[in-house]
Short mmCIF file of C-alpha atoms and ligand atoms in Angstrom, two decimals:
data_model
loop_
_atom_site.label_atom_id
_atom_site.label_comp_id
_atom_site.label_asym_id
_atom_site.label_seq_id
_atom_site.Cartn_x
_atom_site.Cartn_y
_atom_site.Cartn_z
CA MET A 1222 125.36 159.27 103.31
CA ARG A 1223 124.25 155.68 103.63
CA ALA A 1224 120.52 155.22 104.15
CA SER A 1225 119.15 153.79 107.37
CA TRP A 1226 115.84 152.24 108.47
CA SER A 1227 113.17 154.78 109.34
CA SER A 1228 112.64 152.94 112.61
CA PRO A 1229 114.09 149.91 114.39
CA TRP A 1230 110.67 148.32 114.04
CA LEU A 1231 110.97 148.37 110.31
CA PHE A 1232 114.28 146.59 110.57
CA ILE A 1233 112.72 143.90 112.78
CA LEU A 1234 109.77 143.64 110.41
CA ALA A 1235 111.98 143.41 107.33
CA ALA A 1236 114.28 140.84 108.92
CA THR A 1237 111.18 138.89 109.93
CA GLY A 1238 110.05 139.20 106.32
CA SER A 1239 113.36 137.72 105.26
CA ALA A 1240 113.06 134.91 107.77
CA VAL A 1241 109.43 134.09 107.04
CA GLY A 1242 109.27 132.46 103.65
CA LEU A 1243 108.81 129.21 101.79
CA GLY A 1244 110.93 127.72 104.56
CA ASN A 1245 108.19 128.35 107.12
CA ILE A 1246 105.03 127.76 105.15
CA TRP A 1247 106.03 125.15 102.59
CA ARG A 1248 109.04 123.36 104.05
CA PHE A 1249 108.51 123.37 107.82
CA PRO A 1250 105.09 121.66 107.70
CA TYR A 1251 106.18 118.92 105.28
CA VAL A 1252 109.48 118.20 107.00
CA THR A 1253 107.63 118.07 110.32
CA GLY A 1254 105.06 115.78 108.72
CA GLU A 1255 107.70 113.44 107.36
CA ASN A 1256 109.56 113.30 110.63
CA GLY A 1257 106.82 112.47 113.01
CA GLY A 1258 105.60 115.85 114.31
CA GLY A 1259 106.14 116.84 117.95
CA ALA A 1260 109.64 115.53 118.59
CA PHE A 1261 110.88 117.25 115.46
CA VAL A 1262 109.25 120.52 116.49
CA LEU A 1263 110.90 120.37 119.88
CA LEU A 1264 114.32 119.82 118.36
CA TYR A 1265 113.71 122.62 115.91
CA LEU A 1266 112.89 125.00 118.76
CA PHE A 1267 116.05 123.98 120.56
CA PHE A 1268 118.19 124.72 117.49
CA VAL A 1269 116.51 128.04 116.81
CA PHE A 1270 117.26 129.35 120.27
CA PHE A 1271 120.61 127.75 121.09
CA MET A 1272 122.37 127.72 117.72
CA GLY A 1273 120.38 130.08 115.53
CA LEU A 1274 120.05 132.97 117.93
CA PRO A 1275 123.82 133.33 118.54
CA ILE A 1276 124.39 133.46 114.78
CA LEU A 1277 121.58 135.96 114.37
CA PHE A 1278 123.21 138.14 117.06
CA SER A 1279 126.53 137.88 115.30
CA GLU A 1280 125.16 138.90 111.92
CA ILE A 1281 123.26 141.94 113.17
CA LEU A 1282 126.20 142.97 115.32
CA ILE A 1283 128.75 142.87 112.51
CA GLY A 1284 126.47 144.58 109.99
CA LYS A 1285 125.39 147.34 112.32
CA ARG A 1286 128.93 148.01 113.50
CA ALA A 1287 130.41 148.20 110.00
CA GLN A 1288 127.54 149.91 108.10
CA LYS A 1289 128.73 148.19 104.93
CA ASN A 1290 127.81 145.29 102.62
CA PRO A 1291 128.63 141.84 104.12
CA ILE A 1292 131.99 141.43 102.36
CA ASN A 1293 133.35 144.80 103.45
CA ALA A 1294 131.57 144.48 106.80
CA MET A 1295 133.46 141.28 107.59
CA LYS A 1296 136.69 142.91 106.51
CA SER A 1297 136.26 146.04 108.58
CA ALA A 1298 134.93 144.17 111.63
CA ALA A 1299 138.00 141.92 111.44
CA LEU A 1300 140.43 144.82 111.05
CA GLU A 1301 138.76 146.75 113.88
CA SER A 1302 139.44 143.85 116.23
CA GLY A 1303 142.94 143.20 114.93
CA ALA A 1304 142.07 140.04 112.98
CA GLY A 1305 143.08 139.40 109.37
CA GLN A 1306 141.20 140.95 106.48
CA TYR A 1307 140.68 137.46 105.02
CA TRP A 1308 137.47 137.23 106.99
CA LYS A 1309 135.99 139.03 104.01
CA PHE A 1310 135.88 135.67 102.21
CA ILE A 1311 133.19 134.57 104.64
CA GLY A 1312 131.17 137.53 103.40
CA ALA A 1313 131.97 136.59 99.82
CA ILE A 1314 130.81 132.99 100.01
CA GLY A 1315 127.70 134.31 101.74
CA VAL A 1316 126.95 136.59 98.79
CA LEU A 1317 127.44 133.61 96.49
CA ALA A 1318 125.18 131.39 98.62
CA GLY A 1319 122.43 134.03 98.53
CA CYS A 1320 122.53 134.11 94.74
CA LEU A 1321 122.51 130.31 94.52
CA ILE A 1322 119.61 129.98 96.95
CA LEU A 1323 117.61 132.64 95.11
CA SER A 1324 118.12 130.83 91.79
CA PHE A 1325 116.01 127.85 92.91
CA TYR A 1326 113.91 129.71 95.48
CA SER A 1327 112.51 131.80 92.66
CA VAL A 1328 111.55 128.71 90.67
CA ILE A 1329 109.57 127.25 93.59
CA ALA A 1330 108.06 130.65 94.37
CA GLY A 1331 107.03 130.63 90.71
CA TRP A 1332 104.94 127.52 91.42
CA CYS A 1333 103.08 129.54 94.05
CA LEU A 1334 102.39 132.27 91.52
CA ALA A 1335 101.16 129.64 89.07
CA TYR A 1336 98.77 128.31 91.72
CA VAL A 1337 97.47 131.81 92.47
CA TYR A 1338 96.76 132.28 88.77
CA ASP A 1339 95.17 128.86 88.60
CA TYR A 1340 92.81 129.47 91.52
CA VAL A 1341 91.62 132.65 89.81
CA THR A 1342 91.16 131.30 86.31
CA VAL A 1343 90.47 127.57 86.34
CA ALA A 1344 86.87 126.42 85.83
CA ASN A 1345 86.93 123.36 88.09
CA LEU A 1346 89.09 122.68 91.11
CA VAL A 1347 90.82 119.29 91.37
CA THR A 1348 88.67 116.56 92.86
CA SER A 1349 91.08 113.83 93.83
CA PHE A 1350 94.60 113.29 95.00
CA GLU A 1351 95.54 111.87 91.59
CA GLU A 1352 94.23 114.95 89.84
CA ALA A 1353 96.08 117.26 92.20
CA ASP A 1354 99.25 115.29 91.61
CA GLU A 1355 98.79 115.46 87.86
CA LYS A 1356 98.28 119.18 88.08
CA LEU A 1357 101.65 119.71 89.74
CA ASP A 1358 103.28 117.37 87.19
CA TYR A 1359 101.66 119.29 84.37
CA LEU A 1360 103.24 122.48 85.70
CA THR A 1361 106.68 121.09 86.43
CA ASN A 1362 106.86 119.20 83.13
CA SER A 1363 106.50 122.43 81.19
CA PRO A 1364 109.71 124.46 80.94
CA ILE A 1365 107.80 127.33 79.36
CA LYS A 1366 105.35 127.60 82.25
CA LEU A 1367 108.09 127.34 84.87
CA ILE A 1368 110.22 129.92 83.09
CA THR A 1369 107.32 132.34 82.80
CA TRP A 1370 106.56 132.29 86.53
CA HIS A 1371 110.24 132.26 87.52
CA THR A 1372 110.77 135.33 85.32
CA LEU A 1373 107.82 137.18 86.81
CA PHE A 1374 108.94 136.41 90.35
CA MET A 1375 112.52 137.59 89.68
CA LEU A 1376 111.30 140.69 87.91
CA VAL A 1377 109.32 141.90 90.92
CA THR A 1378 112.22 141.09 93.26
CA VAL A 1379 114.66 143.05 91.10
CA VAL A 1380 112.33 146.05 90.85
CA ILE A 1381 111.99 146.18 94.65
CA VAL A 1382 115.72 145.95 95.43
CA ALA A 1383 116.67 148.29 92.59
CA ARG A 1384 114.68 151.03 94.32
CA GLY A 1385 116.94 150.83 97.36
CA LEU A 1386 116.20 150.76 101.06
CA LYS A 1387 113.57 153.45 101.58
CA ARG A 1388 111.64 153.33 98.32
CA GLY A 1389 112.23 149.63 97.81
CA PHE A 1390 112.42 147.07 100.55
CA GLU A 1391 111.30 149.26 103.41
CA LEU A 1392 108.19 150.17 101.45
CA ALA A 1393 107.58 146.56 100.44
CA THR A 1394 107.96 145.50 104.08
CA LYS A 1395 105.48 148.12 105.24
CA TYR A 1396 102.77 146.92 102.89
CA LEU A 1397 103.45 143.23 102.51
CA MET A 1398 104.12 142.17 106.10
CA PRO A 1399 100.73 143.28 107.51
CA VAL A 1400 99.02 141.48 104.60
CA LEU A 1401 101.11 138.41 105.36
CA PHE A 1402 100.17 138.36 109.04
CA ALA A 1403 96.49 139.06 108.33
CA THR A 1404 96.17 136.29 105.73
CA LEU A 1405 97.98 133.84 107.97
CA LEU A 1406 95.64 134.57 110.88
CA LEU A 1407 92.64 134.32 108.59
CA LEU A 1408 93.78 130.90 107.40
CA VAL A 1409 94.54 129.65 110.91
CA GLY A 1410 91.14 130.88 112.14
CA HIS A 1411 89.41 129.18 109.25
CA ALA A 1412 91.36 125.95 109.72
CA VAL A 1413 90.44 125.93 113.41
CA ILE A 1414 86.76 126.22 112.53
CA VAL A 1415 86.48 123.78 109.64
CA GLY A 1416 89.42 121.50 110.39
CA ASP A 1417 90.51 118.98 112.96
CA PHE A 1418 92.30 121.27 115.35
CA SER A 1419 92.84 118.96 118.30
CA SER A 1420 94.55 116.27 116.20
CA SER A 1421 96.85 118.96 114.80
CA ILE A 1422 97.80 120.21 118.23
CA SER A 1423 98.68 116.75 119.44
CA TYR A 1424 100.49 116.04 116.18
CA LEU A 1425 102.62 119.16 116.42
CA PHE A 1426 103.19 119.31 120.14
CA GLU A 1427 103.15 115.77 121.54
CA PRO A 1428 106.65 114.46 121.04
CA ASP A 1429 107.17 110.83 120.12
CA PHE A 1430 110.88 110.46 120.74
CA SER A 1431 111.02 107.01 119.20
CA ARG A 1432 110.83 108.76 115.83
CA LEU A 1433 114.05 110.69 116.35
CA THR A 1434 117.08 109.59 114.36
CA SER A 1435 120.37 111.32 113.67
CA LYS A 1436 118.95 112.33 110.31
CA THR A 1437 116.06 114.09 112.02
CA ILE A 1438 118.46 116.05 114.20
CA LEU A 1439 120.37 117.26 111.16
CA LEU A 1440 117.20 118.15 109.36
CA ALA A 1441 115.89 120.12 112.31
CA MET A 1442 119.08 122.15 112.48
CA GLY A 1443 119.23 122.79 108.75
CA GLN A 1444 115.61 123.87 108.86
CA ALA A 1445 116.27 126.24 111.77
CA PHE A 1446 119.15 127.91 109.90
CA PHE A 1447 117.32 128.22 106.62
CA SER A 1448 114.22 129.52 108.31
CA LEU A 1449 116.07 132.21 110.28
CA SER A 1450 117.89 133.36 107.11
CA ILE A 1451 121.25 133.01 108.80
CA GLY A 1452 124.70 131.97 107.65
CA MET A 1453 125.11 134.05 104.51
CA GLY A 1454 124.94 137.70 105.45
CA ALA A 1455 121.32 138.49 104.56
CA ILE A 1456 120.54 139.73 108.04
CA MET A 1457 124.00 141.33 108.18
CA ALA A 1458 123.10 143.35 105.09
CA TYR A 1459 119.83 144.45 106.70
CA GLY A 1460 121.62 145.15 109.99
CA SER A 1461 124.08 147.41 108.18
CA TYR A 1462 121.27 149.94 107.73
CA LEU A 1463 120.61 150.12 111.49
CA PRO A 1464 121.37 153.38 113.23
CA THR A 1465 123.38 153.32 116.45
CA GLY A 1466 121.73 153.00 119.83
CA ILE A 1467 119.56 150.00 118.95
CA SER A 1468 119.70 146.87 121.08
CA VAL A 1469 120.98 144.05 118.91
CA GLY A 1470 119.88 141.46 121.46
CA LYS A 1471 116.26 142.53 121.49
CA CYS A 1472 116.12 142.70 117.69
CA ALA A 1473 117.53 139.20 117.29
CA LEU A 1474 115.19 137.74 119.87
CA SER A 1475 112.13 139.38 118.31
CA ILE A 1476 113.06 138.06 114.87
CA ALA A 1477 113.59 134.52 116.15
CA ILE A 1478 110.30 134.53 118.06
CA ALA A 1479 108.34 135.96 115.12
CA ASP A 1480 109.84 133.49 112.66
CA THR A 1481 109.16 130.51 114.90
CA SER A 1482 105.60 131.62 115.60
CA VAL A 1483 104.89 131.90 111.90
CA ALA A 1484 106.24 128.40 111.25
CA LEU A 1485 104.01 126.98 113.98
CA LEU A 1486 101.02 128.98 112.81
CA ALA A 1487 101.60 127.73 109.26
CA GLY A 1488 101.42 124.22 110.71
CA LEU A 1489 98.12 125.15 112.37
CA ALA A 1490 96.78 126.51 109.09
CA ILE A 1491 97.65 123.34 107.21
CA PHE A 1492 97.36 120.24 109.42
CA PRO A 1493 93.75 120.77 110.63
CA ILE A 1494 92.68 120.59 106.98
CA VAL A 1495 94.93 117.64 106.24
CA PHE A 1496 93.45 115.69 109.16
CA ALA A 1497 89.86 116.78 108.64
CA TYR A 1498 89.84 115.41 105.10
CA GLY A 1499 91.71 112.24 106.00
CA LEU A 1500 94.80 113.22 104.00
CA GLU A 1501 98.35 112.10 104.58
CA PRO A 1502 100.59 114.50 106.62
CA ALA A 1503 103.83 112.77 105.60
CA GLN A 1504 103.51 113.58 101.93
CA GLY A 1505 106.82 115.37 101.49
CA PRO A 1506 107.34 118.41 99.28
CA GLY A 1507 103.91 117.90 97.74
CA LEU A 1508 102.18 118.62 101.05
CA VAL A 1509 100.96 122.11 100.14
CA PHE A 1510 101.01 121.80 96.35
CA VAL A 1511 99.14 118.50 96.18
CA THR A 1512 97.64 117.32 99.48
CA LEU A 1513 96.39 120.66 100.72
CA ASN A 1514 94.91 121.36 97.31
CA VAL A 1515 92.62 118.38 97.68
CA GLY A 1516 91.49 119.78 101.03
CA PHE A 1517 90.73 123.18 99.48
CA SER A 1518 88.70 121.65 96.70
CA GLU A 1519 86.52 119.75 99.17
CA MET A 1520 85.76 122.59 101.56
CA ALA A 1521 83.17 125.34 101.23
CA ASN A 1522 84.68 128.48 99.65
CA GLY A 1523 87.78 126.43 98.88
CA ARG A 1524 88.63 128.54 95.87
CA PHE A 1525 88.85 131.64 98.00
CA PHE A 1526 90.89 130.02 100.75
CA GLY A 1527 93.17 128.27 98.27
CA LEU A 1528 93.80 131.55 96.55
CA VAL A 1529 94.56 133.31 99.84
CA PHE A 1530 96.92 130.51 100.86
CA PHE A 1531 99.03 130.66 97.72
CA LEU A 1532 99.01 134.44 97.82
CA LEU A 1533 100.41 134.21 101.34
CA LEU A 1534 103.16 131.87 100.14
CA THR A 1535 104.04 134.20 97.27
CA ILE A 1536 104.23 137.29 99.49
CA ALA A 1537 106.33 135.44 102.06
CA ALA A 1538 108.67 134.36 99.27
CA TRP A 1539 109.05 137.89 97.94
CA THR A 1540 110.02 139.44 101.25
CA SER A 1541 112.61 136.65 101.59
CA SER A 1542 114.00 136.83 98.09
CA ILE A 1543 114.81 140.52 98.54
CA SER A 1544 117.15 139.61 101.37
CA LEU A 1545 118.82 136.88 99.34
CA ILE A 1546 119.91 139.28 96.61
CA GLU A 1547 120.52 142.40 98.73
CA PRO A 1548 124.01 141.42 100.00
CA GLY A 1549 125.20 140.99 96.41
CA ILE A 1550 123.65 144.22 95.22
CA ALA A 1551 124.93 146.22 98.17
CA TRP A 1552 128.40 144.85 97.48
CA LEU A 1553 128.34 145.48 93.72
CA SER A 1554 127.02 148.99 94.05
CA GLU A 1555 129.36 149.92 96.90
CA VAL A 1556 132.60 148.62 95.42
CA SER A 1557 132.11 149.06 91.67
CA GLU A 1558 131.11 151.95 89.50
CA MET A 1559 127.73 150.32 88.95
CA SER A 1560 124.64 152.13 90.18
CA ARG A 1561 122.21 150.20 92.37
CA LYS A 1562 119.83 149.90 89.43
CA ARG A 1563 122.43 148.47 87.13
CA ALA A 1564 123.75 146.13 89.79
CA SER A 1565 120.21 144.86 90.42
CA VAL A 1566 119.53 144.19 86.75
CA PHE A 1567 122.90 142.55 86.23
CA LEU A 1568 122.72 140.30 89.29
CA GLY A 1569 119.02 139.57 88.77
CA LEU A 1570 119.70 138.44 85.23
CA THR A 1571 122.58 136.23 86.29
CA ILE A 1572 120.51 134.57 89.00
CA TRP A 1573 117.62 134.15 86.58
CA LEU A 1574 119.96 132.34 84.18
CA VAL A 1575 121.27 130.02 86.89
CA GLY A 1576 117.63 129.39 87.86
CA LEU A 1577 117.03 127.89 84.42
CA GLY A 1578 119.20 124.98 85.57
CA SER A 1579 116.63 124.31 88.30
CA VAL A 1580 113.74 124.75 85.86
CA PHE A 1581 115.17 122.11 83.51
CA SER A 1582 115.92 119.77 86.41
CA PHE A 1583 112.18 119.09 86.58
CA ASN A 1584 111.81 118.29 82.89
CA LEU A 1585 114.36 118.42 80.06
CA TRP A 1586 117.39 117.61 82.20
CA SER A 1587 115.75 115.42 84.82
CA GLU A 1588 117.92 112.48 83.74
CA PHE A 1589 121.10 114.45 84.12
CA LYS A 1590 122.49 113.51 87.52
CA PHE A 1591 125.75 114.07 89.28
CA ILE A 1592 126.37 111.89 92.36
CA GLY A 1593 122.68 111.05 92.32
CA MET A 1594 121.43 114.63 92.29
CA ASN A 1595 120.03 116.83 89.54
CA ILE A 1596 121.10 120.47 89.15
CA PHE A 1597 118.33 121.77 91.41
CA GLU A 1598 119.30 119.32 94.16
CA ILE A 1599 123.01 120.07 93.81
CA ILE A 1600 122.50 123.83 94.09
CA GLU A 1601 120.16 123.37 97.03
CA PHE A 1602 122.52 120.98 98.77
CA VAL A 1603 125.67 123.05 98.31
CA SER A 1604 124.07 126.33 99.34
CA THR A 1605 121.80 125.30 102.20
CA SER A 1606 123.47 122.20 103.62
CA LEU A 1607 127.10 123.21 103.17
CA ILE A 1608 127.58 126.97 102.83
CA LEU A 1609 124.92 128.11 105.33
CA PRO A 1610 126.17 125.99 108.26
CA PHE A 1611 129.78 126.77 107.37
CA GLY A 1612 129.09 130.49 107.17
CA GLY A 1613 127.09 130.38 110.41
CA MET A 1614 129.88 128.56 112.20
CA MET A 1615 132.53 131.02 111.02
CA LEU A 1616 130.35 133.95 112.10
CA VAL A 1617 129.90 132.78 115.70
CA LEU A 1618 133.56 131.80 115.84
CA PHE A 1619 134.46 135.27 114.70
CA VAL A 1620 132.31 137.02 117.29
CA GLY A 1621 133.20 134.54 120.04
CA TRP A 1622 136.97 134.43 119.52
CA PHE A 1623 138.14 137.29 117.35
CA MET A 1624 135.93 140.27 117.97
CA LYS A 1625 137.03 142.44 120.88
CA ARG A 1626 135.03 141.35 123.90
CA ASN A 1627 134.15 144.90 124.92
CA ILE A 1628 132.58 145.56 121.52
CA VAL A 1629 130.35 142.50 121.85
CA VAL A 1630 129.48 143.29 125.45
CA SER A 1631 128.55 146.88 124.73
CA GLU A 1632 126.61 146.18 121.51
CA LEU A 1633 124.55 143.50 123.24
CA ASN A 1634 124.07 145.58 126.40
CA LEU A 1635 125.55 142.79 128.51
CA LYS A 1636 126.92 143.29 132.01
CA THR A 1637 130.68 142.82 131.88
CA ASP A 1638 131.01 140.02 134.39
CA SER A 1639 127.60 138.56 135.02
CA THR A 1640 126.88 134.83 134.91
CA PHE A 1641 124.67 135.43 131.89
CA THR A 1642 127.56 136.99 130.00
CA SER A 1643 129.82 134.05 130.82
CA ILE A 1644 127.20 131.57 129.66
CA PHE A 1645 126.68 133.64 126.54
CA PHE A 1646 130.37 133.51 125.66
CA ILE A 1647 130.57 129.77 126.30
CA LEU A 1648 127.70 129.38 123.86
CA MET A 1649 129.38 131.61 121.28
CA LYS A 1650 132.86 130.17 121.65
CA PHE A 1651 132.16 126.48 122.04
CA LEU A 1652 128.65 125.12 121.95
CA ALA A 1653 127.19 126.85 118.92
CA PRO A 1654 130.21 126.38 116.61
CA LEU A 1655 130.73 122.79 117.74
CA GLY A 1656 127.09 121.94 117.18
CA VAL A 1657 127.19 123.40 113.70
CA LEU A 1658 130.46 121.64 112.92
CA ILE A 1659 128.93 118.27 113.76
CA VAL A 1660 125.99 118.95 111.48
CA LEU A 1661 128.29 120.12 108.72
CA ILE A 1662 130.38 116.96 108.89
CA GLU A 1663 127.27 114.82 108.79
CA ASN A 1664 125.64 116.78 105.97
CA SER A 1665 128.66 116.88 103.75
CA GLY A 1666 129.11 113.13 103.93
CA ILE A 1667 132.66 113.61 105.28
CA ARG A 1668 131.95 111.21 108.12
CA LYS A 1669 131.00 108.48 105.68
CA LEU A 1670 134.21 109.03 103.78
CA VAL A 1671 136.41 108.94 106.84
CA PHE A 1672 134.84 106.21 108.96
N1 LIG B 2586 114.34 132.27 105.53
C1 LIG B 2586 113.70 132.17 104.27
C2 LIG B 2586 112.65 131.09 104.31
O1 LIG B 2586 112.37 130.59 105.34
C3 LIG B 2586 114.68 131.94 103.14
C4 LIG B 2586 115.80 132.89 103.17
C5 LIG B 2586 115.78 134.21 102.91
C6 LIG B 2586 117.12 132.60 103.54
N2 LIG B 2586 117.00 134.77 103.10
C7 LIG B 2586 117.85 133.80 103.47
C8 LIG B 2586 117.74 131.43 103.91
C9 LIG B 2586 119.18 133.83 103.81
C10 LIG B 2586 119.09 131.47 104.24
C11 LIG B 2586 119.81 132.65 104.21
O2 LIG B 2586 112.09 130.75 103.33
#
């Protein structure tokens, strides 16, 4: 018998754990900072609820219906509705994308681990922006250091998934998610007290539409997809352990709301400090690793709060990384002779090896570029800017056009011919896939080639 979640709440919590990760706490604040704040946030919210949510529905629906790993789930969902079995390739590229994303995700998560270690052991915190910058350089210039932390991060991920649903990721979810929420609230509370809260609120929520460009729109959509963990079957894999009789709609909505709240709260934990110490919000990827560090070193009890912050990032990354590797492991252990343990070790090792490419992109191989990108950037671009939107688009197209309408209607508890249902299907059939297609064409540079 296939295992299932002990309660629907645990599924929602685990899927939220997948969604909440480096994307929310590291990437969302710096991308928002670089793109002018409020207007970007507004766009992001639009994409989460109008494009992301339909894909989230689709993934949970297919997984739950099929009770199989994403590749076989796509196949059996397609066959059940009389569509071709080739839909399984959408599952397959999803599994591949998960492995690719994890290969660099683990390297960046390794930085967080390195910072945790640093806050515990170092004698003096950094005192200036230059010093903080040097510190990050010192870490990224050392392949040995990066490999050590990348290895440790992957090791823990593999141990958790190898133990399976109940003793592995359900258990991790139960313990890690409450810690994650508690530390986040602690940090927001602290930032509100010591930081410049009102500037942060106006920065995040007062839109300045003059800052919007087509690039911002693409970024906001990519960020929404990455943050919700959609497009590659991660949530489908989690959904496949759902028992029957659970409302897919409510689950998807709860996950989207929780993920978005955490992204906004992360902004409220970071920007008050950035503004209070006169730091620059538009600092790019270095926002938490460099800028925020300067803030921590200037505040009272900065060592403690810095430590808590990077611990939060690490935990968020772990609950996400599990979901990136789970589709591959579920597939390997369900279709081959390999046990779950073996499959975890084998896939973990492979991903670890690919991750070395990202490690060396920061040092030994930094000069090695292909169409202007190093290995890390290529892997990130292909997986998150190309495969995720493509996968997401195919998933809504599948549910909108190919899945039997009565299956969708009954799984989502919709009324057969209400206005809401009609609007829902218009969204699934036309608006969501078309929106994603536009982004995909822009992202892949196809438009530049053609026009
Ligand atoms: N959503 C996670 C984050 O915000 C990353 C992630 C985990 C992910 N699983 C995924 C992204 C699946 C895309 C697809 O950091």
